[in-house]
């Protein structure tokens, strides 16, 4: 069963907003089953969380279910979801086309460690959609995809160093967690690792340049050309769009110096356009990494791009110096593949991207207008379906700018949104799904206003 565009298939059980004194709050019951389960998690799960997403204990919740743009916690509180599983749930939760495809596949077997029809079909659909697509290989997470793309680049160029951008996030491996969260300190030319336990010789192979500074990047590429295997970039870095000509200048400098250009499209793939950021910004890299949306909520990720580079992962080369190992137990898993196929099928429907962008832009403009009206310096850079809220007047062009914004205010604002029934990672990105509609936009703008007023009152 496919869901017709615009048809509401989910359950919009909208809770009444309760006025409690002056504070408008939608969420009141988080101290029963939520608190019990969180205490149980705290016993043995450090931080009682799964990764970075961690809320103060009186606001933390355990999610029981999701449908369309909504989530419910174990006490029945309803949230409009702007996390979307950190991006994958672009169609919303439990989309009928995805549920049906997955159920059908699960009944036929879950994983085979070898070729299956859905993964071959998904491969063709991705390669056809992606401008740089000539060949493709799979892993299970975005982290693995960027790790293997960098390895392929090193194998292909026979060089060891990689260049990334300050504040750019490419997952949790040792090469990615350099200059991603901490950035560069003033006057430093070596980036800091973002995690303990990363061997210094590994982080020494990673150079970091400021995002949106084409001259600095060109200089670094030219000066390090003899050691540099690849430049990896999030084309839309977190919520920060590339300045005009920035991606193009990376393309030209890498080509001139025999360096591969990798677009990390784990977020932007099939989200900014069907052909991802390369189509949207009109720049074609050598390799691109995909995750999140291509699995519709199931673990699958890919490295896609030049055939001559991906050819190094052909096991027929095993034993030769050029063989680059790529793969894993669940790579190309058919359940994830059918979820991905169902998702891409929905994304090809006419008007889907227009709607995604229109929804995101209304929310972005809405919060900026509210900020102006209330005298709070707030901006929401991004591209349509993915944006971030910063409290600052300073234009956000790079990590230094976003780090200078008022993070404490962003955190407070995020917690106020949670209290008003918006599920959001305080201080991080908002993701829009194809099923965030008029009702959700209206409620979200109402929550934005309430939260902005609350943080303003607290500051006064
Ligand atoms: C741009 C980008 N690359 C890579 C990753 C890592 O993906 P995963 O969390 O699936 O390992 C992420 C995750 O958020 C991401 O945003």
GROMACS .gro file of C-alpha atoms and ligand atoms in nm:
model
  476
    1UNK     CA    1   0.000   0.000   0.000
    2UNK     CA    2   0.149   0.332  -0.098
    3UNK     CA    3   0.034   0.649   0.075
    4UNK     CA    4  -0.095   0.901  -0.174
    5UNK     CA    5   0.078   1.234  -0.156
    6UNK     CA    6  -0.101   1.458   0.092
    7UNK     CA    7  -0.312   1.175   0.234
    8UNK     CA    8  -0.295   1.148   0.612
    9UNK     CA    9  -0.224   0.786   0.705
   10UNK     CA   10  -0.083   0.847   1.053
   11UNK     CA   11  -0.263   0.919   1.379
   12UNK     CA   12  -0.260   1.288   1.463
   13UNK     CA   13  -0.384   1.247   1.820
   14UNK     CA   14  -0.321   1.606   1.914
   15UNK     CA   15  -0.317   1.675   2.284
   16UNK     CA   16  -0.478   1.996   2.403
   17UNK     CA   17  -0.226   2.254   2.512
   18UNK     CA   18  -0.272   2.306   2.884
   19UNK     CA   19  -0.226   2.646   3.038
   20UNK     CA   20  -0.046   2.600   3.366
   21UNK     CA   21  -0.009   2.937   3.532
   22UNK     CA   22   0.156   3.152   3.266
   23UNK     CA   23   0.348   2.866   3.116
   24UNK     CA   24   0.190   2.682   2.830
   25UNK     CA   25   0.293   2.323   2.855
   26UNK     CA   26   0.187   2.016   2.668
   27UNK     CA   27   0.401   1.763   2.852
   28UNK     CA   28   0.321   1.690   3.213
   29UNK     CA   29   0.370   1.324   3.285
   30UNK     CA   30   0.731   1.228   3.272
   31UNK     CA   31   0.784   1.114   3.628
   32UNK     CA   32   0.612   0.775   3.620
   33UNK     CA   33   0.704   0.499   3.376
   34UNK     CA   34   0.957   0.727   3.199
   35UNK     CA   35   1.145   0.786   3.525
   36UNK     CA   36   1.131   0.416   3.619
   37UNK     CA   37   1.276   0.306   3.287
   38UNK     CA   38   1.543   0.577   3.287
   39UNK     CA   39   1.653   0.468   3.635
   40UNK     CA   40   1.675   0.112   3.504
   41UNK     CA   41   1.889   0.229   3.212
   42UNK     CA   42   2.108   0.440   3.446
   43UNK     CA   43   2.200   0.124   3.637
   44UNK     CA   44   2.405  -0.014   3.352
   45UNK     CA   45   2.408   0.232   3.059
   46UNK     CA   46   2.651   0.519   3.126
   47UNK     CA   47   2.464   0.846   3.088
   48UNK     CA   48   2.140   0.652   3.033
   49UNK     CA   49   2.158   0.735   2.665
   50UNK     CA   50   2.251   0.583   2.331
   51UNK     CA   51   2.498   0.842   2.208
   52UNK     CA   52   2.515   1.217   2.247
   53UNK     CA   53   2.140   1.268   2.286
   54UNK     CA   54   2.090   1.319   2.658
   55UNK     CA   55   1.830   1.528   2.837
   56UNK     CA   56   1.808   1.646   3.198
   57UNK     CA   57   1.656   1.362   3.400
   58UNK     CA   58   1.329   1.545   3.470
   59UNK     CA   59   1.276   1.596   3.096
   60UNK     CA   60   1.414   1.267   2.968
   61UNK     CA   61   1.169   1.022   2.818
   62UNK     CA   62   1.157   0.674   2.673
   63UNK     CA   63   0.991   0.652   2.335
   64UNK     CA   64   0.724   0.389   2.290
   65UNK     CA   65   0.609   0.445   1.932
   66UNK     CA   66   0.603   0.670   1.629
   67UNK     CA   67   0.356   0.736   1.352
   68UNK     CA   68   0.399   0.996   1.079
   69UNK     CA   69   0.547   1.314   1.229
   70UNK     CA   70   0.460   1.208   1.586
   71UNK     CA   71   0.626   1.018   1.869
   72UNK     CA   72   0.473   0.896   2.194
   73UNK     CA   73   0.663   0.824   2.510
   74UNK     CA   74   0.584   0.543   2.751
   75UNK     CA   75   0.345   0.767   2.947
   76UNK     CA   76   0.149   0.862   2.637
   77UNK     CA   77   0.292   1.210   2.590
   78UNK     CA   78   0.281   1.308   2.227
   79UNK     CA   79   0.561   1.495   2.050
   80UNK     CA   80   0.597   1.639   1.704
   81UNK     CA   81   0.924   1.485   1.596
   82UNK     CA   82   1.201   1.706   1.457
   83UNK     CA   83   1.476   1.452   1.523
   84UNK     CA   84   1.343   1.189   1.281
   85UNK     CA   85   1.580   0.927   1.420
   86UNK     CA   86   1.863   1.178   1.349
   87UNK     CA   87   1.749   1.202   0.989
   88UNK     CA   88   1.651   0.864   0.842
   89UNK     CA   89   1.274   0.895   0.890
   90UNK     CA   90   1.227   1.135   0.601
   91UNK     CA   91   0.880   0.990   0.530
   92UNK     CA   92   0.784   1.004   0.897
   93UNK     CA   93   0.750   0.703   1.127
   94UNK     CA   94   0.596   0.371   1.024
   95UNK     CA   95   0.513   0.486   0.673
   96UNK     CA   96   0.278   0.220   0.533
   97UNK     CA   97   0.488   0.163   0.220
   98UNK     CA   98   0.800   0.099   0.429
   99UNK     CA   99   0.618  -0.114   0.687
  100UNK     CA  100   0.466  -0.332   0.420
  101UNK     CA  101   0.794  -0.376   0.228
  102UNK     CA  102   0.982  -0.466   0.545
  103UNK     CA  103   0.719  -0.710   0.669
  104UNK     CA  104   0.716  -0.886   0.334
  105UNK     CA  105   1.095  -0.912   0.330
  106UNK     CA  106   1.133  -1.021   0.694
  107UNK     CA  107   0.903  -1.314   0.626
  108UNK     CA  108   1.143  -1.420   0.349
  109UNK     CA  109   1.457  -1.392   0.562
  110UNK     CA  110   1.651  -1.107   0.716
  111UNK     CA  111   2.010  -1.130   0.603
  112UNK     CA  112   2.213  -1.353   0.373
  113UNK     CA  113   2.569  -1.208   0.357
  114UNK     CA  114   2.548  -1.222  -0.020
  115UNK     CA  115   2.379  -1.059  -0.315
  116UNK     CA  116   2.003  -1.034  -0.305
  117UNK     CA  117   1.758  -0.877  -0.548
  118UNK     CA  118   1.659  -0.573  -0.339
  119UNK     CA  119   2.020  -0.458  -0.291
  120UNK     CA  120   2.096  -0.484  -0.662
  121UNK     CA  121   1.784  -0.280  -0.740
  122UNK     CA  122   1.871  -0.021  -0.473
  123UNK     CA  123   2.223   0.003  -0.616
  124UNK     CA  124   2.090   0.090  -0.960
  125UNK     CA  125   1.847   0.344  -0.820
  126UNK     CA  126   2.120   0.522  -0.621
  127UNK     CA  127   2.379   0.514  -0.901
  128UNK     CA  128   2.118   0.647  -1.146
  129UNK     CA  129   2.017   0.928  -0.909
  130UNK     CA  130   2.360   1.046  -0.801
  131UNK     CA  131   2.560   1.263  -1.045
  132UNK     CA  132   2.896   1.104  -0.951
  133UNK     CA  133   2.745   0.755  -0.940
  134UNK     CA  134   2.924   0.490  -1.144
  135UNK     CA  135   2.960   0.218  -0.882
  136UNK     CA  136   2.849   0.151  -0.525
  137UNK     CA  137   2.935  -0.060  -0.220
  138UNK     CA  138   2.755  -0.098   0.112
  139UNK     CA  139   2.819  -0.085   0.483
  140UNK     CA  140   2.575  -0.038   0.771
  141UNK     CA  141   2.635   0.311   0.913
  142UNK     CA  142   2.740   0.655   0.798
  143UNK     CA  143   3.050   0.620   1.013
  144UNK     CA  144   3.159   0.312   0.821
  145UNK     CA  145   3.078   0.479   0.489
  146UNK     CA  146   3.307   0.779   0.548
  147UNK     CA  147   3.574   0.552   0.701
  148UNK     CA  148   3.577   0.332   0.391
  149UNK     CA  149   3.558   0.625   0.149
  150UNK     CA  150   3.871   0.771   0.310
  151UNK     CA  151   4.043   0.433   0.297
  152UNK     CA  152   3.955   0.393  -0.072
  153UNK     CA  153   4.093   0.740  -0.141
  154UNK     CA  154   4.418   0.659   0.038
  155UNK     CA  155   4.447   0.330  -0.150
  156UNK     CA  156   4.374   0.494  -0.485
  157UNK     CA  157   4.611   0.789  -0.448
  158UNK     CA  158   4.871   0.597  -0.245
  159UNK     CA  159   4.882   0.894  -0.008
  160UNK     CA  160   4.790   0.908   0.363
  161UNK     CA  161   4.663   1.247   0.470
  162UNK     CA  162   4.304   1.370   0.452
  163UNK     CA  163   4.162   1.719   0.482
  164UNK     CA  164   3.832   1.792   0.652
  165UNK     CA  165   3.659   2.108   0.766
  166UNK     CA  166   3.635   2.252   1.113
  167UNK     CA  167   3.303   2.150   1.267
  168UNK     CA  168   3.229   1.897   0.991
  169UNK     CA  169   3.090   1.570   1.130
  170UNK     CA  170   3.160   1.246   0.948
  171UNK     CA  171   3.078   0.991   1.216
  172UNK     CA  172   3.252   0.827   1.508
  173UNK     CA  173   3.570   0.677   1.365
  174UNK     CA  174   3.917   0.799   1.460
  175UNK     CA  175   3.976   1.001   1.141
  176UNK     CA  176   3.637   1.172   1.167
  177UNK     CA  177   3.657   1.277   1.530
  178UNK     CA  178   3.924   1.536   1.468
  179UNK     CA  179   3.826   1.903   1.466
  180UNK     CA  180   3.461   1.805   1.437
  181UNK     CA  181   3.325   1.914   1.773
  182UNK     CA  182   3.614   2.104   1.932
  183UNK     CA  183   3.732   2.285   1.622
  184UNK     CA  184   4.063   2.468   1.609
  185UNK     CA  185   4.186   2.695   1.886
  186UNK     CA  186   4.294   3.044   1.786
  187UNK     CA  187   4.643   3.032   1.646
  188UNK     CA  188   4.652   2.651   1.636
  189UNK     CA  189   4.740   2.480   1.315
  190UNK     CA  190   4.685   2.125   1.441
  191UNK     CA  191   4.329   2.014   1.514
  192UNK     CA  192   4.227   1.855   1.841
  193UNK     CA  193   4.070   1.511   1.865
  194UNK     CA  194   3.709   1.509   1.979
  195UNK     CA  195   3.745   1.189   2.176
  196UNK     CA  196   3.990   1.030   2.413
  197UNK     CA  197   4.145   0.713   2.282
  198UNK     CA  198   4.236   0.831   1.933
  199UNK     CA  199   4.602   0.750   1.862
  200UNK     CA  200   4.804   1.066   1.792
  201UNK     CA  201   4.956   0.917   1.475
  202UNK     CA  202   4.601   0.876   1.337
  203UNK     CA  203   4.487   1.230   1.411
  204UNK     CA  204   4.820   1.354   1.273
  205UNK     CA  205   4.703   1.236   0.930
  206UNK     CA  206   4.399   1.466   0.941
  207UNK     CA  207   4.425   1.832   0.838
  208UNK     CA  208   4.146   2.073   0.925
  209UNK     CA  209   4.056   2.391   0.739
  210UNK     CA  210   3.778   2.644   0.812
  211UNK     CA  211   3.453   2.578   0.624
  212UNK     CA  212   3.363   2.836   0.360
  213UNK     CA  213   3.716   2.972   0.329
  214UNK     CA  214   3.818   2.875  -0.025
  215UNK     CA  215   4.157   3.046  -0.008
  216UNK     CA  216   4.259   2.861   0.308
  217UNK     CA  217   4.142   2.529   0.162
  218UNK     CA  218   4.317   2.587  -0.169
  219UNK     CA  219   4.637   2.679   0.012
  220UNK     CA  220   4.624   2.368   0.232
  221UNK     CA  221   4.551   2.143  -0.064
  222UNK     CA  222   4.840   2.289  -0.265
  223UNK     CA  223   5.087   2.282   0.026
  224UNK     CA  224   5.004   1.923   0.119
  225UNK     CA  225   4.939   1.785  -0.230
  226UNK     CA  226   5.216   1.525  -0.205
  227UNK     CA  227   5.062   1.362   0.104
  228UNK     CA  228   4.696   1.447   0.057
  229UNK     CA  229   4.466   1.162  -0.051
  230UNK     CA  230   4.126   1.327  -0.010
  231UNK     CA  231   3.923   1.626   0.092
  232UNK     CA  232   3.603   1.526   0.270
  233UNK     CA  233   3.324   1.777   0.319
  234UNK     CA  234   2.964   1.793   0.432
  235UNK     CA  235   2.832   2.003   0.142
  236UNK     CA  236   2.580   2.152   0.387
  237UNK     CA  237   2.793   2.152   0.701
  238UNK     CA  238   2.550   2.084   0.988
  239UNK     CA  239   2.306   2.376   0.926
  240UNK     CA  240   2.559   2.591   0.740
  241UNK     CA  241   2.516   2.621   0.363
  242UNK     CA  242   2.826   2.647   0.145
  243UNK     CA  243   2.915   3.000   0.033
  244UNK     CA  244   2.876   3.055  -0.339
  245UNK     CA  245   3.171   2.896  -0.521
  246UNK     CA  246   3.316   2.719  -0.214
  247UNK     CA  247   3.237   2.362  -0.324
  248UNK     CA  248   3.340   2.449  -0.679
  249UNK     CA  249   3.676   2.575  -0.557
  250UNK     CA  250   3.731   2.248  -0.367
  251UNK     CA  251   3.647   2.060  -0.685
  252UNK     CA  252   3.899   2.257  -0.888
  253UNK     CA  253   4.180   2.248  -0.631
  254UNK     CA  254   4.147   1.873  -0.569
  255UNK     CA  255   4.141   1.801  -0.942
  256UNK     CA  256   4.448   2.020  -1.000
  257UNK     CA  257   4.647   1.841  -0.730
  258UNK     CA  258   4.555   1.474  -0.777
  259UNK     CA  259   4.342   1.463  -0.462
  260UNK     CA  260   3.999   1.295  -0.443
  261UNK     CA  261   3.696   1.497  -0.339
  262UNK     CA  262   3.448   1.318  -0.115
  263UNK     CA  263   3.104   1.461  -0.041
  264UNK     CA  264   2.962   1.324   0.280
  265UNK     CA  265   2.597   1.305   0.178
  266UNK     CA  266   2.485   1.104   0.480
  267UNK     CA  267   2.252   1.394   0.566
  268UNK     CA  268   2.201   1.561   0.228
  269UNK     CA  269   2.158   1.246   0.015
  270UNK     CA  270   1.804   1.227  -0.132
  271UNK     CA  271   1.709   1.509   0.109
  272UNK     CA  272   1.816   1.835  -0.057
  273UNK     CA  273   1.719   1.689  -0.394
  274UNK     CA  274   1.673   1.338  -0.532
  275UNK     CA  275   2.036   1.360  -0.653
  276UNK     CA  276   2.141   1.505  -0.315
  277UNK     CA  277   2.376   1.798  -0.256
  278UNK     CA  278   2.569   1.733  -0.578
  279UNK     CA  279   2.255   1.794  -0.778
  280UNK     CA  280   2.138   2.077  -0.551
  281UNK     CA  281   2.467   2.269  -0.554
  282UNK     CA  282   2.579   2.153  -0.900
  283UNK     CA  283   2.922   2.017  -0.803
  284UNK     CA  284   3.029   1.658  -0.867
  285UNK     CA  285   3.275   1.489  -0.629
  286UNK     CA  286   3.475   1.170  -0.695
  287UNK     CA  287   3.304   0.978  -0.417
  288UNK     CA  288   2.999   1.034  -0.201
  289UNK     CA  289   2.881   0.863   0.115
  290UNK     CA  290   2.516   0.788   0.193
  291UNK     CA  291   2.328   0.670   0.502
  292UNK     CA  292   2.020   0.783   0.694
  293UNK     CA  293   1.753   0.831   0.422
  294UNK     CA  294   1.863   0.542   0.197
  295UNK     CA  295   1.764   0.291   0.466
  296UNK     CA  296   1.427   0.436   0.568
  297UNK     CA  297   1.512   0.370   0.934
  298UNK     CA  298   1.715   0.051   0.886
  299UNK     CA  299   2.094   0.024   0.902
  300UNK     CA  300   2.243   0.069   0.560
  301UNK     CA  301   2.499   0.311   0.422
  302UNK     CA  302   2.697   0.331   0.102
  303UNK     CA  303   3.004   0.460  -0.074
  304UNK     CA  304   2.913   0.562  -0.428
  305UNK     CA  305   3.118   0.721  -0.703
  306UNK     CA  306   3.397   0.661  -0.950
  307UNK     CA  307   3.420   0.306  -1.080
  308UNK     CA  308   3.801   0.309  -1.092
  309UNK     CA  309   3.816   0.400  -0.721
  310UNK     CA  310   3.549   0.159  -0.599
  311UNK     CA  311   3.710  -0.114  -0.811
  312UNK     CA  312   3.985  -0.133  -0.548
  313UNK     CA  313   3.732  -0.304  -0.318
  314UNK     CA  314   3.689  -0.598  -0.558
  315UNK     CA  315   3.804  -0.903  -0.357
  316UNK     CA  316   3.957  -1.042  -0.677
  317UNK     CA  317   4.241  -0.799  -0.594
  318UNK     CA  318   4.305  -0.962  -0.258
  319UNK     CA  319   4.674  -1.015  -0.208
  320UNK     CA  320   4.766  -0.721  -0.430
  321UNK     CA  321   4.892  -0.394  -0.282
  322UNK     CA  322   4.596  -0.202  -0.422
  323UNK     CA  323   4.317  -0.405  -0.258
  324UNK     CA  324   4.106  -0.191  -0.021
  325UNK     CA  325   3.895  -0.397   0.217
  326UNK     CA  326   3.530  -0.291   0.229
  327UNK     CA  327   3.235  -0.480   0.375
  328UNK     CA  328   3.070  -0.618   0.687
  329UNK     CA  329   2.831  -0.883   0.817
  330UNK     CA  330   2.514  -0.685   0.749
  331UNK     CA  331   2.632  -0.498   0.437
  332UNK     CA  332   2.359  -0.494   0.173
  333UNK     CA  333   2.104  -0.638   0.410
  334UNK     CA  334   1.776  -0.702   0.219
  335UNK     CA  335   1.546  -0.566   0.492
  336UNK     CA  336   1.727  -0.232   0.486
  337UNK     CA  337   1.733  -0.245   0.107
  338UNK     CA  338   1.355  -0.283   0.071
  339UNK     CA  339   1.301  -0.005   0.326
  340UNK     CA  340   1.535   0.211   0.119
  341UNK     CA  341   1.358   0.123  -0.206
  342UNK     CA  342   1.018   0.207  -0.056
  343UNK     CA  343   1.155   0.538   0.071
  344UNK     CA  344   1.309   0.637  -0.262
  345UNK     CA  345   0.987   0.540  -0.437
  346UNK     CA  346   0.796   0.787  -0.220
  347UNK     CA  347   1.060   1.057  -0.272
  348UNK     CA  348   1.014   1.031  -0.650
  349UNK     CA  349   0.647   1.135  -0.624
  350UNK     CA  350   0.578   1.472  -0.783
  351UNK     CA  351   0.590   1.769  -0.549
  352UNK     CA  352   0.764   1.595  -0.258
  353UNK     CA  353   1.074   1.816  -0.251
  354UNK     CA  354   0.873   2.134  -0.307
  355UNK     CA  355   0.662   2.044  -0.004
  356UNK     CA  356   0.961   1.952   0.213
  357UNK     CA  357   1.130   2.281   0.134
  358UNK     CA  358   0.811   2.482   0.179
  359UNK     CA  359   0.753   2.331   0.524
  360UNK     CA  360   1.111   2.384   0.638
  361UNK     CA  361   1.123   2.738   0.502
  362UNK     CA  362   0.801   2.834   0.677
  363UNK     CA  363   0.942   2.719   1.009
  364UNK     CA  364   1.278   2.887   0.948
  365UNK     CA  365   1.119   3.214   0.847
  366UNK     CA  366   0.864   3.179   1.128
  367UNK     CA  367   1.124   3.159   1.401
  368UNK     CA  368   1.328   3.444   1.257
  369UNK     CA  369   1.018   3.664   1.240
  370UNK     CA  370   0.923   3.574   1.597
  371UNK     CA  371   1.277   3.655   1.708
  372UNK     CA  372   1.261   3.996   1.542
  373UNK     CA  373   0.918   4.068   1.695
  374UNK     CA  374   1.038   3.968   2.041
  375UNK     CA  375   1.377   4.138   2.013
  376UNK     CA  376   1.573   3.812   2.034
  377UNK     CA  377   1.861   3.767   1.788
  378UNK     CA  378   1.777   3.431   1.634
  379UNK     CA  379   1.856   3.283   1.296
  380UNK     CA  380   1.783   2.949   1.134
  381UNK     CA  381   2.032   2.876   0.857
  382UNK     CA  382   2.004   2.557   0.657
  383UNK     CA  383   1.831   2.432   0.345
  384UNK     CA  384   1.457   2.363   0.353
  385UNK     CA  385   1.426   2.024   0.524
  386UNK     CA  386   1.727   2.061   0.752
  387UNK     CA  387   1.815   2.364   0.958
  388UNK     CA  388   1.963   2.473   1.286
  389UNK     CA  389   1.866   2.753   1.524
  390UNK     CA  390   2.137   2.990   1.648
  391UNK     CA  391   2.104   3.274   1.893
  392UNK     CA  392   2.334   3.541   1.755
  393UNK     CA  393   2.337   3.835   1.518
  394UNK     CA  394   2.667   3.727   1.368
  395UNK     CA  395   2.620   3.566   1.025
  396UNK     CA  396   2.690   3.192   1.046
  397UNK     CA  397   2.946   3.093   0.781
  398UNK     CA  398   3.163   2.847   0.970
  399UNK     CA  399   3.230   2.666   1.297
  400UNK     CA  400   3.387   2.972   1.463
  401UNK     CA  401   3.066   3.167   1.397
  402UNK     CA  402   2.836   2.890   1.521
  403UNK     CA  403   3.056   2.841   1.830
  404UNK     CA  404   3.024   3.211   1.909
  405UNK     CA  405   2.643   3.187   1.919
  406UNK     CA  406   2.470   3.162   2.257
  407UNK     CA  407   2.476   2.785   2.318
  408UNK     CA  408   2.323   2.811   2.666
  409UNK     CA  409   2.024   2.996   2.523
  410UNK     CA  410   1.989   2.740   2.243
  411UNK     CA  411   1.992   2.464   2.505
  412UNK     CA  412   1.725   2.637   2.717
  413UNK     CA  413   1.516   2.703   2.408
  414UNK     CA  414   1.539   2.334   2.313
  415UNK     CA  415   1.425   2.225   2.658
  416UNK     CA  416   1.132   2.467   2.641
  417UNK     CA  417   1.035   2.312   2.308
  418UNK     CA  418   1.042   1.965   2.462
  419UNK     CA  419   0.807   2.089   2.734
  420UNK     CA  420   0.576   2.211   2.459
  421UNK     CA  421   0.564   1.876   2.286
  422UNK     CA  422   0.835   1.918   2.023
  423UNK     CA  423   1.088   1.638   2.010
  424UNK     CA  424   1.416   1.805   1.925
  425UNK     CA  425   1.781   1.771   2.017
  426UNK     CA  426   1.844   2.095   2.206
  427UNK     CA  427   2.105   2.299   2.019
  428UNK     CA  428   2.113   2.068   1.717
  429UNK     CA  429   1.944   2.033   1.380
  430UNK     CA  430   1.575   2.021   1.294
  431UNK     CA  431   1.479   1.761   1.034
  432UNK     CA  432   1.151   1.793   0.842
  433UNK     CA  433   0.963   1.491   0.705
  434UNK     CA  434   0.728   1.468   0.409
  435UNK     CA  435   0.437   1.437   0.655
  436UNK     CA  436   0.490   1.749   0.863
  437UNK     CA  437   0.177   1.935   0.753
  438UNK     CA  438  -0.031   2.242   0.833
  439UNK     CA  439  -0.136   2.124   1.178
  440UNK     CA  440   0.220   2.050   1.281
  441UNK     CA  441   0.351   2.378   1.139
  442UNK     CA  442   0.089   2.576   1.333
  443UNK     CA  443   0.163   2.392   1.658
  444UNK     CA  444   0.536   2.426   1.605
  445UNK     CA  445   0.519   2.800   1.547
  446UNK     CA  446   0.306   2.827   1.861
  447UNK     CA  447   0.569   2.630   2.053
  448UNK     CA  448   0.851   2.843   1.905
  449UNK     CA  449   0.675   3.156   2.027
  450UNK     CA  450   0.609   3.016   2.375
  451UNK     CA  451   0.968   2.893   2.407
  452UNK     CA  452   1.116   3.222   2.286
  453UNK     CA  453   0.901   3.417   2.532
  454UNK     CA  454   1.006   3.180   2.811
  455UNK     CA  455   1.379   3.213   2.744
  456UNK     CA  456   1.342   3.590   2.712
  457UNK     CA  457   1.158   3.609   3.045
  458UNK     CA  458   1.426   3.399   3.209
  459UNK     CA  459   1.698   3.628   3.082
  460UNK     CA  460   1.518   3.947   3.187
  461LIG     C1  461   2.721   1.411   0.771
  461LIG     C2  462   2.730   1.286   0.853
  461LIG     N1  463   2.819   1.191   0.820
  461LIG     C3  464   2.830   1.076   0.886
  461LIG     C4  465   2.749   1.050   0.995
  461LIG     C5  466   2.763   0.921   1.071
  461LIG     O1  467   2.654   0.839   1.047
  461LIG     P1  468   2.616   0.724   1.152
  461LIG     O2  469   2.565   0.792   1.274
  461LIG     O3  470   2.512   0.643   1.079
  461LIG     O4  471   2.739   0.645   1.177
  461LIG     C6  472   2.653   1.143   1.034
  461LIG     C7  473   2.564   1.117   1.149
  461LIG     O5  474   2.491   1.200   1.195
  461LIG     C8  475   2.644   1.265   0.962
  461LIG     O6  476   2.556   1.361   0.998
   0.00000   0.00000   0.00000
